[in-house]
């Protein structure tokens, strides 16, 4: 079975909080720095899926963190403008 990175806390939560604290959009360098400095465990893919189901949302794929963050942040912060 394939193992995947399961970030603790989820990357999406870390990025949301970082952008809220900054009070402006994160740069690509900032997003990558957060990803690179965040803690994760390697777990079987089915465990990561179960964790996301229990949490109620999926995390961002760390391999495409910048691209996925650009897509998801629009929905997250859409009501803040």
mmCIF file of N, CA, C and O in Angstrom:
data_model
loop_
_atom_site.group_PDB
_atom_site.id
_atom_site.type_symbol
_atom_site.label_atom_id
_atom_site.label_comp_id
_atom_site.label_asym_id
_atom_site.label_seq_id
_atom_site.Cartn_x
_atom_site.Cartn_y
_atom_site.Cartn_z
ATOM 1 N N UNK A 1 0.844 -1.194 0.000
ATOM 2 C CA UNK A 1 0.000 0.000 0.000
ATOM 3 C C UNK A 1 0.883 1.249 0.000
ATOM 4 O O UNK A 1 1.908 1.296 0.653
ATOM 5 N N UNK A 2 0.433 2.250 -0.692
ATOM 6 C CA UNK A 2 1.151 3.510 -0.804
ATOM 7 C C UNK A 2 1.048 4.306 0.492
ATOM 8 O O UNK A 2 -0.030 4.408 1.077
ATOM 9 N N UNK A 3 2.167 4.854 0.929
ATOM 10 C CA UNK A 3 2.156 5.740 2.091
ATOM 11 C C UNK A 3 2.183 7.189 1.610
ATOM 12 O O UNK A 3 2.794 7.504 0.580
ATOM 13 N N UNK A 4 1.509 8.047 2.351
ATOM 14 C CA UNK A 4 1.422 9.466 2.015
ATOM 15 C C UNK A 4 1.737 10.305 3.246
ATOM 16 O O UNK A 4 1.660 9.828 4.375
ATOM 17 N N UNK A 5 2.075 11.558 3.005
ATOM 18 C CA UNK A 5 2.329 12.491 4.104
ATOM 19 C C UNK A 5 0.995 12.963 4.670
ATOM 20 O O UNK A 5 0.116 13.394 3.938
ATOM 21 N N UNK A 6 0.868 12.871 5.983
ATOM 22 C CA UNK A 6 -0.321 13.368 6.678
ATOM 23 C C UNK A 6 0.159 14.457 7.634
ATOM 24 O O UNK A 6 0.781 14.172 8.656
ATOM 25 N N UNK A 7 -0.104 15.709 7.263
ATOM 26 C CA UNK A 7 0.396 16.851 8.036
ATOM 27 C C UNK A 7 -0.430 17.049 9.294
ATOM 28 O O UNK A 7 -1.646 16.898 9.291
ATOM 29 N N UNK A 8 0.277 17.410 10.369
ATOM 30 C CA UNK A 8 -0.346 17.621 11.677
ATOM 31 C C UNK A 8 0.141 18.956 12.231
ATOM 32 O O UNK A 8 1.314 19.055 12.594
ATOM 33 N N UNK A 9 -0.716 19.973 12.292
ATOM 34 C CA UNK A 9 -2.075 20.057 11.768
ATOM 35 C C UNK A 9 -2.069 20.075 10.235
ATOM 36 O O UNK A 9 -1.012 20.240 9.622
ATOM 37 N N UNK A 10 -3.245 19.941 9.615
ATOM 38 C CA UNK A 10 -3.317 19.923 8.159
ATOM 39 C C UNK A 10 -2.713 21.189 7.541
ATOM 40 O O UNK A 10 -2.840 22.283 8.100
ATOM 41 N N UNK A 11 -2.068 21.016 6.387
ATOM 42 C CA UNK A 11 -1.467 22.168 5.702
ATOM 43 C C UNK A 11 -2.484 23.262 5.433
ATOM 44 O O UNK A 11 -2.182 24.447 5.591
ATOM 45 N N UNK A 12 -3.672 22.888 5.022
ATOM 46 C CA UNK A 12 -4.675 23.901 4.702
ATOM 47 C C UNK A 12 -4.971 24.763 5.926
ATOM 48 O O UNK A 12 -5.103 25.985 5.821
ATOM 49 N N UNK A 13 -5.036 24.171 7.099
ATOM 50 C CA UNK A 13 -5.289 24.934 8.327
ATOM 51 C C UNK A 13 -4.114 25.872 8.632
ATOM 52 O O UNK A 13 -4.316 27.020 9.036
ATOM 53 N N UNK A 14 -2.903 25.378 8.432
ATOM 54 C CA UNK A 14 -1.714 26.213 8.668
ATOM 55 C C UNK A 14 -1.675 27.401 7.719
ATOM 56 O O UNK A 14 -1.350 28.526 8.116
ATOM 57 N N UNK A 15 -2.013 27.159 6.460
ATOM 58 C CA UNK A 15 -1.985 28.241 5.464
ATOM 59 C C UNK A 15 -3.087 29.262 5.709
ATOM 60 O O UNK A 15 -2.863 30.467 5.576
ATOM 61 N N UNK A 16 -4.266 28.794 6.085
ATOM 62 C CA UNK A 16 -5.353 29.724 6.414
ATOM 63 C C UNK A 16 -4.928 30.632 7.560
ATOM 64 O O UNK A 16 -5.078 31.859 7.491
ATOM 65 N N UNK A 17 -4.396 30.036 8.612
ATOM 66 C CA UNK A 17 -3.993 30.827 9.784
ATOM 67 C C UNK A 17 -2.881 31.801 9.430
ATOM 68 O O UNK A 17 -2.913 32.970 9.851
ATOM 69 N N UNK A 18 -1.913 31.359 8.648
ATOM 70 C CA UNK A 18 -0.807 32.235 8.261
ATOM 71 C C UNK A 18 -1.311 33.427 7.454
ATOM 72 O O UNK A 18 -0.871 34.557 7.666
ATOM 73 N N UNK A 19 -2.262 33.181 6.566
ATOM 74 C CA UNK A 19 -2.793 34.285 5.757
ATOM 75 C C UNK A 19 -3.641 35.227 6.608
ATOM 76 O O UNK A 19 -3.604 36.440 6.419
ATOM 77 N N UNK A 20 -4.370 34.683 7.564
ATOM 78 C CA UNK A 20 -5.143 35.535 8.469
ATOM 79 C C UNK A 20 -4.212 36.420 9.301
ATOM 80 O O UNK A 20 -4.474 37.615 9.476
ATOM 81 N N UNK A 21 -3.131 35.851 9.804
ATOM 82 C CA UNK A 21 -2.184 36.631 10.609
ATOM 83 C C UNK A 21 -1.465 37.689 9.777
ATOM 84 O O UNK A 21 -1.216 38.787 10.254
ATOM 85 N N UNK A 22 -1.136 37.339 8.553
ATOM 86 C CA UNK A 22 -0.444 38.279 7.662
ATOM 87 C C UNK A 22 -1.381 39.383 7.179
ATOM 88 O O UNK A 22 -0.943 40.476 6.847
ATOM 89 N N UNK A 23 -2.675 39.078 7.125
ATOM 90 C CA UNK A 23 -3.702 39.992 6.643
ATOM 91 C C UNK A 23 -3.508 40.354 5.178
ATOM 92 O O UNK A 23 -3.903 41.434 4.726
ATOM 93 N N UNK A 24 -2.884 39.454 4.439
ATOM 94 C CA UNK A 24 -2.756 39.581 2.986
ATOM 95 C C UNK A 24 -2.393 38.210 2.437
ATOM 96 O O UNK A 24 -2.104 37.276 3.184
ATOM 97 N N UNK A 25 -2.419 38.108 1.114
ATOM 98 C CA UNK A 25 -2.132 36.818 0.484
ATOM 99 C C UNK A 25 -0.702 36.372 0.746
ATOM 100 O O UNK A 25 0.222 37.187 0.748
ATOM 101 N N UNK A 26 -0.551 35.067 0.952
ATOM 102 C CA UNK A 26 0.781 34.494 1.101
ATOM 103 C C UNK A 26 1.466 34.426 -0.260
ATOM 104 O O UNK A 26 0.808 34.217 -1.277
ATOM 105 N N UNK A 27 2.764 34.593 -0.273
ATOM 106 C CA UNK A 27 3.535 34.423 -1.499
ATOM 107 C C UNK A 27 3.831 32.939 -1.689
ATOM 108 O O UNK A 27 3.695 32.136 -0.760
ATOM 109 N N UNK A 28 4.279 32.588 -2.869
ATOM 110 C CA UNK A 28 4.647 31.197 -3.123
ATOM 111 C C UNK A 28 5.776 30.769 -2.189
ATOM 112 O O UNK A 28 5.749 29.671 -1.642
ATOM 113 N N UNK A 29 6.736 31.647 -1.976
ATOM 114 C CA UNK A 29 7.852 31.325 -1.073
ATOM 115 C C UNK A 29 7.353 31.077 0.348
ATOM 116 O O UNK A 29 7.830 30.167 1.032
ATOM 117 N N UNK A 30 6.391 31.867 0.813
ATOM 118 C CA UNK A 30 5.845 31.688 2.161
ATOM 119 C C UNK A 30 5.092 30.361 2.279
ATOM 120 O O UNK A 30 5.225 29.653 3.279
ATOM 121 N N UNK A 31 4.305 30.027 1.260
ATOM 122 C CA UNK A 31 3.561 28.761 1.271
ATOM 123 C C UNK A 31 4.529 27.589 1.310
ATOM 124 O O UNK A 31 4.361 26.652 2.102
ATOM 125 N N UNK A 32 5.561 27.635 0.480
ATOM 126 C CA UNK A 32 6.543 26.547 0.443
ATOM 127 C C UNK A 32 7.311 26.449 1.760
ATOM 128 O O UNK A 32 7.596 25.343 2.239
ATOM 129 N N UNK A 33 7.610 27.580 2.368
ATOM 130 C CA UNK A 33 8.313 27.569 3.654
ATOM 131 C C UNK A 33 7.454 26.932 4.743
ATOM 132 O O UNK A 33 7.951 26.150 5.564
ATOM 133 N N UNK A 34 6.183 27.251 4.755
ATOM 134 C CA UNK A 34 5.264 26.666 5.733
ATOM 135 C C UNK A 34 5.195 25.153 5.534
ATOM 136 O O UNK A 34 5.294 24.376 6.488
ATOM 137 N N UNK A 35 5.051 24.732 4.281
ATOM 138 C CA UNK A 35 5.007 23.290 3.993
ATOM 139 C C UNK A 35 6.290 22.612 4.441
ATOM 140 O O UNK A 35 6.259 21.588 5.117
ATOM 141 N N UNK A 36 7.418 23.196 4.084
ATOM 142 C CA UNK A 36 8.709 22.576 4.383
ATOM 143 C C UNK A 36 9.025 22.529 5.872
ATOM 144 O O UNK A 36 9.792 21.675 6.316
ATOM 145 N N UNK A 37 8.441 23.427 6.654
ATOM 146 C CA UNK A 37 8.738 23.464 8.085
ATOM 147 C C UNK A 37 7.655 22.802 8.945
ATOM 148 O O UNK A 37 7.756 22.796 10.165
ATOM 149 N N UNK A 38 6.642 22.235 8.306
ATOM 150 C CA UNK A 38 5.527 21.642 9.035
ATOM 151 C C UNK A 38 5.768 20.160 9.305
ATOM 152 O O UNK A 38 6.450 19.474 8.547
ATOM 153 N N UNK A 39 5.161 19.683 10.379
ATOM 154 C CA UNK A 39 5.308 18.282 10.792
ATOM 155 C C UNK A 39 4.306 17.394 10.065
ATOM 156 O O UNK A 39 3.160 17.786 9.846
ATOM 157 N N UNK A 40 4.768 16.202 9.727
ATOM 158 C CA UNK A 40 3.886 15.217 9.120
ATOM 159 C C UNK A 40 4.331 13.825 9.517
ATOM 160 O O UNK A 40 5.442 13.632 10.006
ATOM 161 N N UNK A 41 3.432 12.880 9.334
ATOM 162 C CA UNK A 41 3.747 11.466 9.521
ATOM 163 C C UNK A 41 3.425 10.766 8.212
ATOM 164 O O UNK A 41 2.535 11.186 7.465
ATOM 165 N N UNK A 42 4.139 9.696 7.937
ATOM 166 C CA UNK A 42 3.850 8.872 6.771
ATOM 167 C C UNK A 42 2.848 7.813 7.207
ATOM 168 O O UNK A 42 3.083 7.104 8.190
ATOM 169 N N UNK A 43 1.723 7.753 6.512
ATOM 170 C CA UNK A 43 0.677 6.799 6.843
ATOM 171 C C UNK A 43 0.173 6.139 5.558
ATOM 172 O O UNK A 43 0.288 6.716 4.471
ATOM 173 N N UNK A 44 -0.395 4.942 5.671
ATOM 174 C CA UNK A 44 -1.019 4.344 4.493
ATOM 175 C C UNK A 44 -2.109 5.277 3.953
ATOM 176 O O UNK A 44 -2.780 5.979 4.719
ATOM 177 N N UNK A 45 -2.284 5.274 2.653
ATOM 178 C CA UNK A 45 -3.245 6.175 2.020
ATOM 179 C C UNK A 45 -4.651 6.031 2.592
ATOM 180 O O UNK A 45 -5.349 7.034 2.796
ATOM 181 N N UNK A 46 -5.067 4.810 2.924
ATOM 182 C CA UNK A 46 -6.409 4.626 3.476
ATOM 183 C C UNK A 46 -6.545 5.247 4.856
ATOM 184 O O UNK A 46 -7.615 5.736 5.230
ATOM 185 N N UNK A 47 -5.465 5.296 5.624
ATOM 186 C CA UNK A 47 -5.489 5.957 6.938
ATOM 187 C C UNK A 47 -5.636 7.464 6.753
ATOM 188 O O UNK A 47 -6.398 8.115 7.471
ATOM 189 N N UNK A 48 -4.916 8.024 5.781
ATOM 190 C CA UNK A 48 -5.025 9.467 5.506
ATOM 191 C C UNK A 48 -6.449 9.821 5.065
ATOM 192 O O UNK A 48 -6.991 10.852 5.480
ATOM 193 N N UNK A 49 -7.048 8.967 4.260
ATOM 194 C CA UNK A 49 -8.424 9.208 3.820
ATOM 195 C C UNK A 49 -9.387 9.146 5.000
ATOM 196 O O UNK A 49 -10.266 10.005 5.139
ATOM 197 N N UNK A 50 -9.202 8.170 5.875
ATOM 198 C CA UNK A 50 -10.055 8.056 7.065
ATOM 199 C C UNK A 50 -9.879 9.265 7.982
ATOM 200 O O UNK A 50 -10.860 9.771 8.543
ATOM 201 N N UNK A 51 -8.649 9.734 8.120
ATOM 202 C CA UNK A 51 -8.386 10.921 8.945
ATOM 203 C C UNK A 51 -9.108 12.131 8.376
ATOM 204 O O UNK A 51 -9.744 12.895 9.111
ATOM 205 N N UNK A 52 -9.038 12.315 7.064
ATOM 206 C CA UNK A 52 -9.724 13.437 6.413
ATOM 207 C C UNK A 52 -11.233 13.319 6.589
ATOM 208 O O UNK A 52 -11.909 14.325 6.844
ATOM 209 N N UNK A 53 -11.756 12.113 6.459
ATOM 210 C CA UNK A 53 -13.197 11.903 6.654
ATOM 211 C C UNK A 53 -13.619 12.270 8.075
ATOM 212 O O UNK A 53 -14.633 12.942 8.270
ATOM 213 N N UNK A 54 -12.830 11.869 9.065
ATOM 214 C CA UNK A 54 -13.135 12.199 10.462
ATOM 215 C C UNK A 54 -13.038 13.688 10.720
ATOM 216 O O UNK A 54 -13.806 14.248 11.505
ATOM 217 N N UNK A 55 -12.082 14.326 10.064
ATOM 218 C CA UNK A 55 -11.865 15.758 10.221
ATOM 219 C C UNK A 55 -12.959 16.554 9.523
ATOM 220 O O UNK A 55 -13.273 17.669 9.907
ATOM 221 N N UNK A 56 -13.500 16.004 8.444
ATOM 222 C CA UNK A 56 -14.565 16.677 7.716
ATOM 223 C C UNK A 56 -14.094 17.427 6.479
ATOM 224 O O UNK A 56 -14.900 18.035 5.781
ATOM 225 N N UNK A 57 -12.828 17.378 6.180
ATOM 226 C CA UNK A 57 -12.299 18.010 4.965
ATOM 227 C C UNK A 57 -10.957 17.387 4.606
ATOM 228 O O UNK A 57 -10.257 16.858 5.458
ATOM 229 N N UNK A 58 -10.617 17.463 3.326
ATOM 230 C CA UNK A 58 -9.341 16.941 2.847
ATOM 231 C C UNK A 58 -8.270 18.009 2.976
ATOM 232 O O UNK A 58 -8.565 19.204 2.936
ATOM 233 N N UNK A 59 -7.049 17.558 3.109
ATOM 234 C CA UNK A 59 -5.927 18.490 3.156
ATOM 235 C C UNK A 59 -5.429 18.753 1.736
ATOM 236 O O UNK A 59 -5.811 18.078 0.788
ATOM 237 N N UNK A 60 -4.571 19.740 1.627
ATOM 238 C CA UNK A 60 -3.916 20.061 0.368
ATOM 239 C C UNK A 60 -2.834 19.023 0.109
ATOM 240 O O UNK A 60 -2.127 18.605 1.030
ATOM 241 N N UNK A 61 -2.678 18.624 -1.141
ATOM 242 C CA UNK A 61 -1.599 17.723 -1.533
ATOM 243 C C UNK A 61 -0.284 18.500 -1.464
ATOM 244 O O UNK A 61 -0.108 19.496 -2.160
ATOM 245 N N UNK A 62 0.629 18.035 -0.643
ATOM 246 C CA UNK A 62 1.878 18.769 -0.430
ATOM 247 C C UNK A 62 2.760 18.818 -1.675
ATOM 248 O O UNK A 62 3.590 19.703 -1.806
ATOM 249 N N UNK A 63 2.552 17.897 -2.604
ATOM 250 C CA UNK A 63 3.344 17.899 -3.841
ATOM 251 C C UNK A 63 2.921 19.026 -4.775
ATOM 252 O O UNK A 63 3.691 19.445 -5.638
ATOM 253 N N UNK A 64 1.701 19.509 -4.620
ATOM 254 C CA UNK A 64 1.173 20.606 -5.442
ATOM 255 C C UNK A 64 0.630 21.724 -4.556
ATOM 256 O O UNK A 64 -0.381 22.331 -4.869
ATOM 257 N N UNK A 65 1.319 21.978 -3.462
ATOM 258 C CA UNK A 65 0.790 22.873 -2.430
ATOM 259 C C UNK A 65 0.465 24.265 -2.967
ATOM 260 O O UNK A 65 -0.579 24.811 -2.653
ATOM 261 N N UNK A 66 1.328 24.846 -3.768
ATOM 262 C CA UNK A 66 1.092 26.209 -4.253
ATOM 263 C C UNK A 66 -0.133 26.247 -5.163
ATOM 264 O O UNK A 66 -1.009 27.097 -4.984
ATOM 265 N N UNK A 67 -0.210 25.337 -6.119
ATOM 266 C CA UNK A 67 -1.325 25.317 -7.060
ATOM 267 C C UNK A 67 -2.649 25.056 -6.341
ATOM 268 O O UNK A 67 -3.648 25.728 -6.604
ATOM 269 N N UNK A 68 -2.646 24.085 -5.437
ATOM 270 C CA UNK A 68 -3.877 23.773 -4.716
ATOM 271 C C UNK A 68 -4.287 24.913 -3.786
ATOM 272 O O UNK A 68 -5.471 25.200 -3.639
ATOM 273 N N UNK A 69 -3.316 25.552 -3.160
ATOM 274 C CA UNK A 69 -3.630 26.672 -2.280
ATOM 275 C C UNK A 69 -4.265 27.814 -3.076
ATOM 276 O O UNK A 69 -5.203 28.453 -2.606
ATOM 277 N N UNK A 70 -3.777 28.074 -4.275
ATOM 278 C CA UNK A 70 -4.346 29.139 -5.090
ATOM 279 C C UNK A 70 -5.809 28.871 -5.418
ATOM 280 O O UNK A 70 -6.615 29.799 -5.443
ATOM 281 N N UNK A 71 -6.145 27.616 -5.633
ATOM 282 C CA UNK A 71 -7.540 27.262 -5.945
ATOM 283 C C UNK A 71 -8.425 27.333 -4.712
ATOM 284 O O UNK A 71 -9.514 27.894 -4.747
ATOM 285 N N UNK A 72 -7.964 26.779 -3.610
ATOM 286 C CA UNK A 72 -8.804 26.658 -2.422
ATOM 287 C C UNK A 72 -8.953 27.978 -1.664
ATOM 288 O O UNK A 72 -10.002 28.255 -1.094
ATOM 289 N N UNK A 73 -7.921 28.824 -1.683
ATOM 290 C CA UNK A 73 -7.992 30.068 -0.915
ATOM 291 C C UNK A 73 -9.088 30.990 -1.435
ATOM 292 O O UNK A 73 -9.683 31.745 -0.682
ATOM 293 N N UNK A 74 -9.379 30.904 -2.729
ATOM 294 C CA UNK A 74 -10.447 31.720 -3.302
ATOM 295 C C UNK A 74 -11.778 31.389 -2.620
ATOM 296 O O UNK A 74 -12.524 32.285 -2.248
ATOM 297 N N UNK A 75 -12.035 30.103 -2.438
ATOM 298 C CA UNK A 75 -13.284 29.686 -1.779
ATOM 299 C C UNK A 75 -13.268 30.034 -0.288
ATOM 300 O O UNK A 75 -14.274 30.481 0.255
ATOM 301 N N UNK A 76 -12.129 29.843 0.343
ATOM 302 C CA UNK A 76 -12.026 30.084 1.791
ATOM 303 C C UNK A 76 -12.240 31.546 2.124
ATOM 304 O O UNK A 76 -12.953 31.884 3.059
ATOM 305 N N UNK A 77 -11.594 32.419 1.354
ATOM 306 C CA UNK A 77 -11.638 33.847 1.680
ATOM 307 C C UNK A 77 -12.636 34.629 0.842
ATOM 308 O O UNK A 77 -12.654 35.861 0.891
ATOM 309 N N UNK A 78 -13.506 33.959 0.100
ATOM 310 C CA UNK A 78 -14.461 34.628 -0.773
ATOM 311 C C UNK A 78 -15.394 35.572 -0.023
ATOM 312 O O UNK A 78 -15.760 36.621 -0.534
ATOM 313 N N UNK A 79 -15.738 35.230 1.195
ATOM 314 C CA UNK A 79 -16.687 36.061 1.952
ATOM 315 C C UNK A 79 -16.017 37.157 2.762
ATOM 316 O O UNK A 79 -16.682 37.928 3.441
ATOM 317 N N UNK A 80 -14.674 37.242 2.682
ATOM 318 C CA UNK A 80 -13.950 38.251 3.454
ATOM 319 C C UNK A 80 -13.825 39.592 2.739
ATOM 320 O O UNK A 80 -13.338 40.547 3.308
ATOM 321 N N UNK A 81 -14.245 39.652 1.495
ATOM 322 C CA UNK A 81 -14.072 40.912 0.759
ATOM 323 C C UNK A 81 -15.298 41.763 0.813
ATOM 324 O O UNK A 81 -16.350 41.379 1.157
#
